[in-house]
PDB file of C-alpha atoms in Angstrom:
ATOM      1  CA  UNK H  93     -64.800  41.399  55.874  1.00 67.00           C
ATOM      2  CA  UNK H  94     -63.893  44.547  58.025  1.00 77.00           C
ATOM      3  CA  UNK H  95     -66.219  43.614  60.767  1.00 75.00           C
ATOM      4  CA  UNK H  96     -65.245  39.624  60.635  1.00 69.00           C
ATOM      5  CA  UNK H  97     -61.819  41.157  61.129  1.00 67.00           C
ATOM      6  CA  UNK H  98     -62.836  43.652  63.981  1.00 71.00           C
ATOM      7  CA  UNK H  99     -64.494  40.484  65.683  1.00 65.00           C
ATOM      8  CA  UNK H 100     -62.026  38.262  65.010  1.00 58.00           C
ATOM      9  CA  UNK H 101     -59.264  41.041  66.717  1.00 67.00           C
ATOM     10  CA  UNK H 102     -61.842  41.445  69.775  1.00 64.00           C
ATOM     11  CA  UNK H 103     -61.899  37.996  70.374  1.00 53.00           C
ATOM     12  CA  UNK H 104     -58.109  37.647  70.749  1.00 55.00           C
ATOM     13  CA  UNK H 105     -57.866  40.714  72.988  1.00 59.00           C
ATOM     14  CA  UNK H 106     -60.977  39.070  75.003  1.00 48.00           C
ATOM     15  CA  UNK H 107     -59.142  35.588  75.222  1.00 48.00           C
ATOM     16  CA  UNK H 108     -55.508  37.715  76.381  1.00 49.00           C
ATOM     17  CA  UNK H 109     -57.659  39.820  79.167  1.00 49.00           C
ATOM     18  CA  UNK H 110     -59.063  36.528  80.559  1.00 42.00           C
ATOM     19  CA  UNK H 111     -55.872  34.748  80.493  1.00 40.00           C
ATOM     20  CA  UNK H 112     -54.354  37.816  82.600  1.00 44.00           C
ATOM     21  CA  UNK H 113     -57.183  37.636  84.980  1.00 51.00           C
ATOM     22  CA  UNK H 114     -56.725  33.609  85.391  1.00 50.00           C
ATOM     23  CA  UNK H 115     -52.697  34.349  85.941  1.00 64.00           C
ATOM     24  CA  UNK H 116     -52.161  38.166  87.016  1.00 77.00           C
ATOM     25  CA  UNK H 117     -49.134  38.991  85.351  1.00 81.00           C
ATOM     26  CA  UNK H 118     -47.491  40.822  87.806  1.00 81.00           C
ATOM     27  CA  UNK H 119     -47.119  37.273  89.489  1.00 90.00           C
ATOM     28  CA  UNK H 120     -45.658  35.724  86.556  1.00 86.00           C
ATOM     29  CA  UNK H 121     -42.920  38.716  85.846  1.00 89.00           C
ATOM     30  CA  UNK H 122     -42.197  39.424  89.122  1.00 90.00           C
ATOM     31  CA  UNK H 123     -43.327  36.553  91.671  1.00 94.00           C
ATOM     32  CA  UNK H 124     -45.832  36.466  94.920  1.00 96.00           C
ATOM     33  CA  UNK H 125     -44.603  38.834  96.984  1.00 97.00           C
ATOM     34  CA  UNK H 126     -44.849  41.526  94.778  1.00 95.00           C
ATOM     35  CA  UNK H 127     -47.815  40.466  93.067  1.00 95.00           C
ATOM     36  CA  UNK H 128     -49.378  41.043  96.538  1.00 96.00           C
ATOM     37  CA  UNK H 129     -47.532  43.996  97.599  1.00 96.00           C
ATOM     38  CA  UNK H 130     -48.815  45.339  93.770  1.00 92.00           C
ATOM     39  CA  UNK H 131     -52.414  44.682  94.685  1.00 92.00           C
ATOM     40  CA  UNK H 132     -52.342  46.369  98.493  1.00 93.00           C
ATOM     41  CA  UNK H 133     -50.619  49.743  96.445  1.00 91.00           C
ATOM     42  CA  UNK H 134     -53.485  49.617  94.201  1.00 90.00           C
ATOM     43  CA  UNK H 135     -56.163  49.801  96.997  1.00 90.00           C
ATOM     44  CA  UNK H 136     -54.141  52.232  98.954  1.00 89.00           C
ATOM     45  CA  UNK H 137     -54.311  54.305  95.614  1.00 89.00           C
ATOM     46  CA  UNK H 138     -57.947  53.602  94.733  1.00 87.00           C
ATOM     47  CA  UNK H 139     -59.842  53.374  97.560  1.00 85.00           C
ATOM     48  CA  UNK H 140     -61.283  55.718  99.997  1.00 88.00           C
ATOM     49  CA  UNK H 141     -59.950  53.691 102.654  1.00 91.00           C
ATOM     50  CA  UNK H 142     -56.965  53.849 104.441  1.00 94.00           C
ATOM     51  CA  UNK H 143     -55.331  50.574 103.392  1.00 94.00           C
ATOM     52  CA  UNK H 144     -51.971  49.797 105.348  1.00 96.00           C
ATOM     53  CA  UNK H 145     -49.352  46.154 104.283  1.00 97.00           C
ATOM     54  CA  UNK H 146     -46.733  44.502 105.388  1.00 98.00           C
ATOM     55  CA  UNK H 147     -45.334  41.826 102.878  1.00 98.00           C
ATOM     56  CA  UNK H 148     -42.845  39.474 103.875  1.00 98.00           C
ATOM     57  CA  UNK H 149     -40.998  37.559 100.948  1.00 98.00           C
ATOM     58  CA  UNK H 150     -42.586  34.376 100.111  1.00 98.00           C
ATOM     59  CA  UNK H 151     -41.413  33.895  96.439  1.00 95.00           C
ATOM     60  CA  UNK H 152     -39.661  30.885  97.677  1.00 95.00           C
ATOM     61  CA  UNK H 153     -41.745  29.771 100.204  1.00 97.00           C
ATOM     62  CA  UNK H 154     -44.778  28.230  98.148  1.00 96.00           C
ATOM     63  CA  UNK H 155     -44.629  26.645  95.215  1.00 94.00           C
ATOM     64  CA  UNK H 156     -44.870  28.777  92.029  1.00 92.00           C
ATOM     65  CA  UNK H 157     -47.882  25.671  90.860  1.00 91.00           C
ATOM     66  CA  UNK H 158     -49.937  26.545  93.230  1.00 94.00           C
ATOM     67  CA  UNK H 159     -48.676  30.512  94.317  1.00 95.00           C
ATOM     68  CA  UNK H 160     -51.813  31.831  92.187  1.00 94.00           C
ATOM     69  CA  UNK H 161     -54.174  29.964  95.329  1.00 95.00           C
ATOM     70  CA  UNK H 162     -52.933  32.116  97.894  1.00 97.00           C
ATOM     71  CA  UNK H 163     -52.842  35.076  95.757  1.00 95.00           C
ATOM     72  CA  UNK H 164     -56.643  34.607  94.667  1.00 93.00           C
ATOM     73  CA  UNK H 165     -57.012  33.935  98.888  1.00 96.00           C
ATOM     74  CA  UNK H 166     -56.081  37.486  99.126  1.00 96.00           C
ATOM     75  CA  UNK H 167     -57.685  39.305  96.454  1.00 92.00           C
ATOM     76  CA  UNK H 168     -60.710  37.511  97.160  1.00 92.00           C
ATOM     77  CA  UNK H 169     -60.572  38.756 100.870  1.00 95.00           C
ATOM     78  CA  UNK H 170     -59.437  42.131  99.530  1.00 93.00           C
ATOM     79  CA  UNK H 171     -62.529  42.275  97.384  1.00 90.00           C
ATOM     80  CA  UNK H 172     -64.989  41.587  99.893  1.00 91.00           C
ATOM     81  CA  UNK H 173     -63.795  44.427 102.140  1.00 93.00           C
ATOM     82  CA  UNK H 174     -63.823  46.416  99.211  1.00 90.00           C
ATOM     83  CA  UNK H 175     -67.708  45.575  98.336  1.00 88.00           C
ATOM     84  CA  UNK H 176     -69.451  44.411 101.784  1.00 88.00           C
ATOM     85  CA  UNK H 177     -67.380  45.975 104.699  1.00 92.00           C
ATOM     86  CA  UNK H 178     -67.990  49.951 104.417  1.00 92.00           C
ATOM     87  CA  UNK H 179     -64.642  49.593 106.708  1.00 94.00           C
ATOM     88  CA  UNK H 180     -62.701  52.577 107.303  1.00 95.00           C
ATOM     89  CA  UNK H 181     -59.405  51.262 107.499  1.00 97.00           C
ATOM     90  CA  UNK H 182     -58.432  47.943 106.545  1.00 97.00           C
ATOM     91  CA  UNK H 183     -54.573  46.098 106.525  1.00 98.00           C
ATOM     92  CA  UNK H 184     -52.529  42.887 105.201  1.00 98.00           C
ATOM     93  CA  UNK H 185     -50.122  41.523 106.389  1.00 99.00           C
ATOM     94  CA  UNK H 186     -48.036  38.441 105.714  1.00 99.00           C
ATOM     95  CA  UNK H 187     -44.936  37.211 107.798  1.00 98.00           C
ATOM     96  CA  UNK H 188     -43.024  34.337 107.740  1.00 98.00           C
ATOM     97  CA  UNK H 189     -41.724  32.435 111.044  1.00 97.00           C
ATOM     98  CA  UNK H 190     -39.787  29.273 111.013  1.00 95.00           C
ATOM     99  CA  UNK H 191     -42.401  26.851 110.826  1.00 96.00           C
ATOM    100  CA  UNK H 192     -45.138  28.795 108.903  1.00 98.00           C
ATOM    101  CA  UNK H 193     -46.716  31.286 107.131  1.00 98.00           C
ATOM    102  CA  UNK H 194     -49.244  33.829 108.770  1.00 98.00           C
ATOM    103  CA  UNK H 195     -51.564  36.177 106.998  1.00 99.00           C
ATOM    104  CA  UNK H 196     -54.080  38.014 108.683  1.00 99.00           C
ATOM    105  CA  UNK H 197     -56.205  40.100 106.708  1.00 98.00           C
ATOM    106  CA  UNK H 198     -58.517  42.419 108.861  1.00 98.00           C
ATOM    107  CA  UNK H 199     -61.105  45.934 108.606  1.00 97.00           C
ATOM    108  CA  UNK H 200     -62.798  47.553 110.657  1.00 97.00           C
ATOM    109  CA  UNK H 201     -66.328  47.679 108.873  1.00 95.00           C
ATOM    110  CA  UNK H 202     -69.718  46.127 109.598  1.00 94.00           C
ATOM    111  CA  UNK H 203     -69.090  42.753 110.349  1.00 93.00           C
ATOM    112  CA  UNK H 204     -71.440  40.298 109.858  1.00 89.00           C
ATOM    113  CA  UNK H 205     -72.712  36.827 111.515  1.00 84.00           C
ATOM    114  CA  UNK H 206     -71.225  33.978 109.341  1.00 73.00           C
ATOM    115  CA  UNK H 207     -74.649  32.140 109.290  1.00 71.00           C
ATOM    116  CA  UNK H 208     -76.790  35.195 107.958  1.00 68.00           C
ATOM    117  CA  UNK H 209     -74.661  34.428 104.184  1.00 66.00           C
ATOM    118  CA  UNK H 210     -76.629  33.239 101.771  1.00 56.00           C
ATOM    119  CA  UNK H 211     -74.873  30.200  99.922  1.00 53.00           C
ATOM    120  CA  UNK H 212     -74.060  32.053  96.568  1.00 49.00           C
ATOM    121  CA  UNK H 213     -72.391  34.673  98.620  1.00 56.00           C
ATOM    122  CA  UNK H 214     -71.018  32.066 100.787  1.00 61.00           C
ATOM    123  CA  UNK H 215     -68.966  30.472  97.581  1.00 69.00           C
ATOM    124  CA  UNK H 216     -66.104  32.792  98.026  1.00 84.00           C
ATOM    125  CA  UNK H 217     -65.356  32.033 101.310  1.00 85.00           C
ATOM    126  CA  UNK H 218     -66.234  28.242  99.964  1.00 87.00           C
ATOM    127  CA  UNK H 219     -63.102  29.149  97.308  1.00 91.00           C
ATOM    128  CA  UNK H 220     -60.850  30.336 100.074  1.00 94.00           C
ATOM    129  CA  UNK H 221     -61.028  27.364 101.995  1.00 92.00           C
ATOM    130  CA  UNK H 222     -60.590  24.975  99.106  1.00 94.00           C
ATOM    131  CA  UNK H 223     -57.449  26.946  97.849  1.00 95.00           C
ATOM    132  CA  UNK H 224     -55.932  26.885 101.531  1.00 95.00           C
ATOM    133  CA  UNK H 225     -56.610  23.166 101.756  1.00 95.00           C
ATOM    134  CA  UNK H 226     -54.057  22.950  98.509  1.00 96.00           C
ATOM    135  CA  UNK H 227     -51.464  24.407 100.355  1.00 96.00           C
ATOM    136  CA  UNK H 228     -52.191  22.094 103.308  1.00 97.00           C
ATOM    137  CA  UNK H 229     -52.995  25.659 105.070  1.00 97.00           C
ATOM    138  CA  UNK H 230     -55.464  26.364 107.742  1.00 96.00           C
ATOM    139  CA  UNK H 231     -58.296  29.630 107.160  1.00 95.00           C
ATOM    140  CA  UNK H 232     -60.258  31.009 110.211  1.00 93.00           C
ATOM    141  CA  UNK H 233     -62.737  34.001 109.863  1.00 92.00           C
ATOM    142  CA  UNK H 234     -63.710  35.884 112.612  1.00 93.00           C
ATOM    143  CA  UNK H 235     -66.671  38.736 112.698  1.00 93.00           C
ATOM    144  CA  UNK H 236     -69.372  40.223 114.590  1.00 91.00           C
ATOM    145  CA  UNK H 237     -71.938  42.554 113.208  1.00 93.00           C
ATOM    146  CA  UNK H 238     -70.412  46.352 113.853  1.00 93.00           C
ATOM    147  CA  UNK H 239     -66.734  44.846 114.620  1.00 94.00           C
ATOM    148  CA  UNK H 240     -65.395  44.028 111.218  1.00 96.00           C
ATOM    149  CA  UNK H 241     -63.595  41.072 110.074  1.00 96.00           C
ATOM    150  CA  UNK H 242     -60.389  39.130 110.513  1.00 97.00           C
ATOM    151  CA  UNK H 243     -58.849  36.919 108.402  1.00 97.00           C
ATOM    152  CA  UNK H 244     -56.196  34.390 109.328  1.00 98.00           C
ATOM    153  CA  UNK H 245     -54.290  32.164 106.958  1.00 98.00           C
ATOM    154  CA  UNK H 246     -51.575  29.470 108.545  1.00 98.00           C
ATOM    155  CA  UNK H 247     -49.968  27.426 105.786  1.00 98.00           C
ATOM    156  CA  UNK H 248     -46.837  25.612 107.493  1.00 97.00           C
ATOM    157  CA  UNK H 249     -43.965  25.480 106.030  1.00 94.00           C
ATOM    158  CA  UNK H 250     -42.969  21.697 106.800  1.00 79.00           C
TER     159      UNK H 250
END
């Protein structure tokens, strides 16, 4: 019985980690712009790399339906600097002009030459796209091998 109960307990905290990871809840408590802003302080804390940000508010800007797209847009960029870059330095920023919303997402690491990914590793840029098509926004990647990477997001506004 103990270990049907032990199982049963594991299961529920399993089932309440993966429902985090599927909705962060720093974006549910406290909306987009800090849920960002939250996840740029943590790589400036836990990284080796000198991470700089620049968050303007967008709480209001995209709806909260579809806010956790352009936050996964961002993490997932954020994680591939983090595991394929070997980038010294490496910055977000989002700002907001009158007719849109620009992110640009950049490090200096290796770079690469889009057509070298294989397709599995190709399937989170794949993600990205599909997510910015949602929000009617517009994703360009730019990189050459030994220049890093640059990542601009347009969604308008209108």
């Amino acid at each position: 019985l103990d270990e049907i109960m032990y199982s049963a307990t594991r299961s529920i905290e399993d089932v309440r980690n993966l429902s985090h990871a599927l909705r962060p809840i720093h974006l549910e408590k406290f909306g987009l712009t800090d849920a960002i802003s939250d996840l740029c302080n943590q790589l400036q804390q836990s990284s080796s790399m000198e991470w700089s940000y620049h968050i303007d508010d967008i709480n209001e800007l995209i709806p909260k339906d579809k806010q956790i797209n352009f936050y996964r847009v961002v993490q997932e960029a954020v994680n591939n600097i983090l595991k394929h870059s070997l980038a010294s330095e490496a910055s977000v920023i989002v700002r907001v002009s009158d007719e849109s919303i620009q992110t640009v997402i950049w490090d200096n690491g290796s770079g690469f030459i889009r057509s070298s990914i294989k397709n599995s590793e190709g399937l989170g840029f794949l993600g990205m796209k599909e997510r910015m098509e949602t929000l009617n926004g517009k994703m360009t990647i730019d990189s050459l091998p030994g220049e890093g990477t640059t990542i601009k997001i347009n969604i308008p506004l209108k």
